[in-house]
XYZ file of C-alpha atoms in Angstrom:
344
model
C -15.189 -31.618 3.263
C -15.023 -28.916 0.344
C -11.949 -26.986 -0.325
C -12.094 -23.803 -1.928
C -9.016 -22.528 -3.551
C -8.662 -18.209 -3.894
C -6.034 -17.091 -6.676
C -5.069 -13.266 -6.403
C -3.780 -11.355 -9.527
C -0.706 -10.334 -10.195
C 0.608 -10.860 -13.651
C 3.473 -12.860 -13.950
C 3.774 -13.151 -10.072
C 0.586 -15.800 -11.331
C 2.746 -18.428 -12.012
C 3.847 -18.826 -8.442
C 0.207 -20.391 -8.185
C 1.153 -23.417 -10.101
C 4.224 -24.327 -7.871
C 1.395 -24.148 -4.885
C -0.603 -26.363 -6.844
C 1.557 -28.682 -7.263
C 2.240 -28.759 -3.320
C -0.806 -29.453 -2.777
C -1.243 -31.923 -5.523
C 1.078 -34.062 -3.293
C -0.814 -34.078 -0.678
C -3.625 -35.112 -2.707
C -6.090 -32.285 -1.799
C -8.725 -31.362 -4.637
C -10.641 -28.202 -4.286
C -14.372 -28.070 -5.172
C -14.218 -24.598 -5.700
C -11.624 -21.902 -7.041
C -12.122 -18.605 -7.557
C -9.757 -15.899 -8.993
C -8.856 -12.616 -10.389
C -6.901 -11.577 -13.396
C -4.249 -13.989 -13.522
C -5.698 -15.807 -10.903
C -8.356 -16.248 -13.300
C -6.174 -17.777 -15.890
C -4.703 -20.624 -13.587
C -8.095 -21.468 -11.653
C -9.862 -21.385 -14.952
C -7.537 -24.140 -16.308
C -7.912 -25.592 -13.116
C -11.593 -25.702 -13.019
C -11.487 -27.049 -16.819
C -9.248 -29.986 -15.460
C -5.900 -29.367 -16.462
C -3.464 -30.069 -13.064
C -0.777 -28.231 -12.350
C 1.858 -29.997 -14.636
C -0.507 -29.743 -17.757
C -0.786 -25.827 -16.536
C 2.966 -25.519 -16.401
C 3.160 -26.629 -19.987
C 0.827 -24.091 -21.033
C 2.711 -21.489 -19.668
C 5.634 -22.708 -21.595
C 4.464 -22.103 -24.546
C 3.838 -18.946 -23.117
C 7.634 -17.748 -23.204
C 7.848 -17.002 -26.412
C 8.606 -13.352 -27.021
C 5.211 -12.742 -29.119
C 3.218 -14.199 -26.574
C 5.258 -12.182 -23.590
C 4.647 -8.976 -25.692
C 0.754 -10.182 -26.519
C 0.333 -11.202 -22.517
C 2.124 -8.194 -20.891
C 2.789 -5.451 -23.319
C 5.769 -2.990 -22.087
C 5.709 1.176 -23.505
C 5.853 1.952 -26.366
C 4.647 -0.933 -27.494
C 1.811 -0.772 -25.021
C -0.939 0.984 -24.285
C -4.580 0.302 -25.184
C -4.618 -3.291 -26.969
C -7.538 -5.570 -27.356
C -7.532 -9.611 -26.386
C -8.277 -11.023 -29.713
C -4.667 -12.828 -29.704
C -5.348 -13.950 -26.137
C -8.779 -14.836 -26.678
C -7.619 -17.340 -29.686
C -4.497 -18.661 -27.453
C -7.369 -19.826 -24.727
C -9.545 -21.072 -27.147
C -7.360 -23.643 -28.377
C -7.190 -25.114 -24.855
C -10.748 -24.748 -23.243
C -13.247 -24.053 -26.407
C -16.392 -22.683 -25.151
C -16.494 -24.039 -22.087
C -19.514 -23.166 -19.724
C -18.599 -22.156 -15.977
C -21.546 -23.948 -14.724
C -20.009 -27.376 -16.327
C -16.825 -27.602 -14.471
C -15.543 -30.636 -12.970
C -14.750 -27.867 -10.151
C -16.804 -24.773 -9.272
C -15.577 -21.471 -10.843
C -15.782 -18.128 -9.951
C -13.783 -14.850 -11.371
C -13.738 -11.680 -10.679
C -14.146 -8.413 -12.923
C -15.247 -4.749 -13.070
C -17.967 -2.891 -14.642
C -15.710 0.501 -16.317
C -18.992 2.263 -16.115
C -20.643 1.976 -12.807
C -17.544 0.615 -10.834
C -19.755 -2.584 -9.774
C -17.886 -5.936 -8.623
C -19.193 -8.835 -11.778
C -18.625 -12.401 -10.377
C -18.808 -15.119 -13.287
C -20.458 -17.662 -11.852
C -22.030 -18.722 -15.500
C -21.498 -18.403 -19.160
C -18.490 -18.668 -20.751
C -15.133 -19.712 -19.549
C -13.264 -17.854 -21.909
C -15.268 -14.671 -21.124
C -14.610 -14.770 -17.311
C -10.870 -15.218 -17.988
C -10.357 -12.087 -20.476
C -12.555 -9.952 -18.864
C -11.127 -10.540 -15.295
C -7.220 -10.138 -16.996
C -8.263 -7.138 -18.835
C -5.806 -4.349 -17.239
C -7.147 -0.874 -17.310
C -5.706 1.823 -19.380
C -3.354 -1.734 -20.953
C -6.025 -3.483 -22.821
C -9.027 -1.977 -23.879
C -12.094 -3.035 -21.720
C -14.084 -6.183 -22.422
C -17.066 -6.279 -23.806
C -19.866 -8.242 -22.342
C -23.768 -8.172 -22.794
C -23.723 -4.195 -23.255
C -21.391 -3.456 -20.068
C -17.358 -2.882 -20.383
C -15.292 -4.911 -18.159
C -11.879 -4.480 -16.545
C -9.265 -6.355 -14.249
C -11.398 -7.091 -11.449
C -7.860 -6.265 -9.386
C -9.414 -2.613 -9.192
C -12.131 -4.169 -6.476
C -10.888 -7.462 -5.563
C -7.819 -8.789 -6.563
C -7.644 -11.432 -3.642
C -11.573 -12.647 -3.565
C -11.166 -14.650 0.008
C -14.420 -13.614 0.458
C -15.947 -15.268 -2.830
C -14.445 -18.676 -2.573
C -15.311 -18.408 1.355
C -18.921 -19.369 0.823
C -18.541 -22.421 -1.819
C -16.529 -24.157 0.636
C -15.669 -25.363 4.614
C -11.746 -24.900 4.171
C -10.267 -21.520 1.921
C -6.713 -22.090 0.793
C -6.117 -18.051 -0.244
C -3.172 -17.693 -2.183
C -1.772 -14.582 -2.531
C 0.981 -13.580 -5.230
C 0.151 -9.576 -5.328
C 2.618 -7.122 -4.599
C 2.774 -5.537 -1.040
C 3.353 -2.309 0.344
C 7.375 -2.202 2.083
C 7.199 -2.263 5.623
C 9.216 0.475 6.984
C 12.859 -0.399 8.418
C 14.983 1.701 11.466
C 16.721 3.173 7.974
C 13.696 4.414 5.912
C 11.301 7.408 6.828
C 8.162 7.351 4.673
C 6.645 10.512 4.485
C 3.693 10.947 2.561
C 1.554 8.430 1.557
C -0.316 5.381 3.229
C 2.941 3.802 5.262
C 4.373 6.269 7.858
C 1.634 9.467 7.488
C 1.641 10.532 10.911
C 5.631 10.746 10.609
C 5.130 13.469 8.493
C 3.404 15.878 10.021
C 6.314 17.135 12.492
C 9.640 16.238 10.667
C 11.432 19.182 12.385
C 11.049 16.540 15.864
C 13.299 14.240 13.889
C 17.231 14.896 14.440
C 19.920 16.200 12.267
C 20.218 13.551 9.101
C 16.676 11.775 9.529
C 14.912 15.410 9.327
C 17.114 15.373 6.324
C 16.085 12.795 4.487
C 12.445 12.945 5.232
C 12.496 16.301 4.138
C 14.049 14.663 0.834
C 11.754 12.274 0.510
C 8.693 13.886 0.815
C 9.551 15.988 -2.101
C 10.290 12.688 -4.336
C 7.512 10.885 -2.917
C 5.241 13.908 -3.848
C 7.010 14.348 -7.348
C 6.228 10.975 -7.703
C 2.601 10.742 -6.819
C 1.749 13.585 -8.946
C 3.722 12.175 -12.013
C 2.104 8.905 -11.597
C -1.520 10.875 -11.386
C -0.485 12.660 -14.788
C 0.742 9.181 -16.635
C -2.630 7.338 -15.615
C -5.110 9.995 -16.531
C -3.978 10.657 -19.802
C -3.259 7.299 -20.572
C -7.271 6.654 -19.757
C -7.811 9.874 -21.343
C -6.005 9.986 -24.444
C -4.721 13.293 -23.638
C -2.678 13.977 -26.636
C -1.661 16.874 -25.255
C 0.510 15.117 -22.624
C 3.729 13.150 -24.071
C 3.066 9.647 -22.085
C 6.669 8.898 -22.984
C 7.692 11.842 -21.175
C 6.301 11.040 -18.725
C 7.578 7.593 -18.444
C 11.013 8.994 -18.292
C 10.215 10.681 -15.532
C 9.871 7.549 -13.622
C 13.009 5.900 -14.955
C 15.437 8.979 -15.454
C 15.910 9.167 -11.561
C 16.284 5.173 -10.770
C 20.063 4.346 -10.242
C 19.346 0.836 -10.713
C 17.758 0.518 -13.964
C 16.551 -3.080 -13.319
C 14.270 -0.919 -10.832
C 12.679 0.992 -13.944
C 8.985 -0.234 -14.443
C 6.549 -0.215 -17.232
C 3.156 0.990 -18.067
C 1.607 -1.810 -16.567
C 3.424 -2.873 -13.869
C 3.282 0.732 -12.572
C -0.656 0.149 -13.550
C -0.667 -3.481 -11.625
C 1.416 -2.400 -8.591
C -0.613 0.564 -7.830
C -3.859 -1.767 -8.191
C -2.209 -4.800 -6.171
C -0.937 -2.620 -2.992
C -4.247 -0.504 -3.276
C -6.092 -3.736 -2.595
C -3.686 -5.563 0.140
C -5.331 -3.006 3.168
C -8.901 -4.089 2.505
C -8.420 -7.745 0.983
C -6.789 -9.762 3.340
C -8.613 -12.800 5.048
C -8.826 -12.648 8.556
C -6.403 -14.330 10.765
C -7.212 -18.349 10.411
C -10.956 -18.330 11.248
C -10.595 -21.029 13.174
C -8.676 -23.271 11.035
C -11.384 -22.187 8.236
C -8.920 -19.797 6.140
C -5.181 -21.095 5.355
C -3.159 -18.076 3.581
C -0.068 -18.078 1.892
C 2.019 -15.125 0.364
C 4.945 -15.442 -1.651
C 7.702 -13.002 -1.870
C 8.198 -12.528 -5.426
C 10.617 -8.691 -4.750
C 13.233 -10.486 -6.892
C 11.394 -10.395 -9.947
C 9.267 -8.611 -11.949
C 5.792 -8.310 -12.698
C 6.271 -8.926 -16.940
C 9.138 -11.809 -15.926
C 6.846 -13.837 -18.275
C 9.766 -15.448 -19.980
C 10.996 -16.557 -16.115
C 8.026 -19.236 -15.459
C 10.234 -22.002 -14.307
C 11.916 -19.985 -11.958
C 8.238 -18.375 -10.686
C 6.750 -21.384 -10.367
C 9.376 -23.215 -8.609
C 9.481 -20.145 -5.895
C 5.621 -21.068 -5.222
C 6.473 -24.809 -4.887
C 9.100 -23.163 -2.243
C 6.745 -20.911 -0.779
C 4.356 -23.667 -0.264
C 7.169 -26.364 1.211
C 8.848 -23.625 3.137
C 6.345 -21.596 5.281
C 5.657 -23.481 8.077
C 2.370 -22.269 9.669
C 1.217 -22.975 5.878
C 3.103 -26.384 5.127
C 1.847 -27.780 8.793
C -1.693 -26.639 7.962
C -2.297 -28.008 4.595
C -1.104 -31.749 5.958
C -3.232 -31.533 8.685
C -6.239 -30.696 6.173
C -4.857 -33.250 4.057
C -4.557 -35.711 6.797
C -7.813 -34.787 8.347
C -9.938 -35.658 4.638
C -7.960 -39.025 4.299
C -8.732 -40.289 8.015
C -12.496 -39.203 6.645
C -11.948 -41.097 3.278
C -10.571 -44.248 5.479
C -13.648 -43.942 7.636
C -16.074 -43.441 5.051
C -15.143 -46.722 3.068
């Protein structure tokens, strides 16, 4: 039976893929297939090469270091538009020129055309190439080039490809690590925005202190929306006639909690993760075809590059923890070993 393994992006949240791994490295499942997107990418692509989880782990160790966190992950001012020559010669020293299409495991990753806005799935070529270009973060790192087109994150189109790693195998273990939306509670009104439109339209139904504070927050959820519109055009601009720090204070000036306070790309990543959780998750199970697993990551944040223990022991968690996941995963695992048994 062939496993397919689907890693989603989300920077640093990435490392909570190991931990899975590592689950399921216990249970001695192998997947003949993985594919991924941005840091997704990463992980799968060592994967693919042959490192296990453990080897992987030690990889991102040498990650921590603060030149690597700032060359992985850049935060304003130092960010902005960087190229992946430092990445590209970190990778090299652990998977070479590699071919795709000479993987112990199958390999696909996702990434974007800047141009024409078309979905590229690596399914050949270099390793190295399918990595960078699929980790490239717009309007972060400058966009990859590749045979005369410009690539970016492929988290703009696809940053959970379920749908990819579907049709190389029977079983898709999808993996999710991205960001999601907040679910609204009896104490919150959203009112502009995806979550909680409709409430919106007639706050004056609402009584005395809700009308309130949906009145309140549809003027800082508006404020915010068109500040965040401002900071991403003329950061793929270069509008020099905008101060992009100025900008950046507006998100952070207002935040009580300045742990709360996000960068560049995070804000950049977030707004690419949640833009892609309506349209990118698998559907329910498909009879027992699609096992999914999310982790809650809210505690940390999306540059906690320098936390990778702590990340990837939250996956192992994840993994251990969630039943309907944990019980379905052993009964795979069982399932392929009574096959094995039967087979000898």
């Amino acid at each position: 039976m062939k496993i397919a393994y689907t890693l989603s992006g989300g920077a640093a949240y990435g490392y909570a893929h190991i931990g899975v791994l590592k689950f399921l490295e216990e249970l001695h499942l192998k997947p003949a297939a993985i594919a991924g997107t941005s840091m997704g990418a990463i992980v799968g692509g060592l994967y693919s090469y042959g490192y296990d989880a453990g080897q992987i782990e030690q990889i991102a160790e040498k990650i921590r270091s603060l030149e690597l966190v700032r060359l992985f992950f850049p935060s304003f001012p130092r960010g902005g538009i960087i190229d992946t020559d430092g990445i590209r010669d970190f990778f090299f020293g652990f998977i070479q020129d590699a071919r795709i299409e000479e993987l112990p495991v199958q390999f696909r990753s996702v990434a974007v055309d800047i141009k024409s806005g078309e979905e590229i799935v690596f399914d050949s070529g270099k390793l190295i190439d399918a990595i960078l270009s699929s980790m490239s973060i717009p309007a972060v790192f400058k966009p990859y080039p590749y045979h005369g087109r410009f690539l970016v994150d492929g988290g703009v189109v696809n940053n959970l490809p379920w749908d990819i790693a579907g049709e190389l195998g029977e079983v898709n273990i999808v993996l999710d690590v991205a960001p999601q939306a907040e679910k609204p509670n009896p104490d919150r009104i959203f009112t502009s925005g995806i979550l909680g439109k409709d409430l919106a339209e007639d706050s004056s139904a609402l009584p005395g202190k809700t009308r309130r504070r949906a009145q309140e927050n549809r003027l800082k959820n508006e404020e915010f929306h068109t500040q965040l519109k401002k900071l991403i055009q003329a950061i793929q601009h270069g509008d020099d006639t905008v101060s992009i720090k100025d900008l950046v204070h507006k998100f952070t000036r207002s935040v009580e909690n300045k742990k709360e306070a996000q960068s560049i790309p995070e804000i950049i990543t977030r707004v690419m993760a949640i833009t892609n959780e309506y349209t990118q998750r698998p559907p329910s199970n498909q009879k027992g075809k699609t096992i999914y697993l999310h982790t809650d990551l809210m505690d940390y944040s999306l540059n906690d590059f320098h936390k990778a223990d702590a990340i990837i022991e939250e996956g192992y968690k994840a993994a251990a923890e969630t039943a309907a996941f944990r019980e379905a995963v052993e009964k795979l695992a069982a399932r392929i070993h009574r096959k094995s048994n039967i087979d000898i």
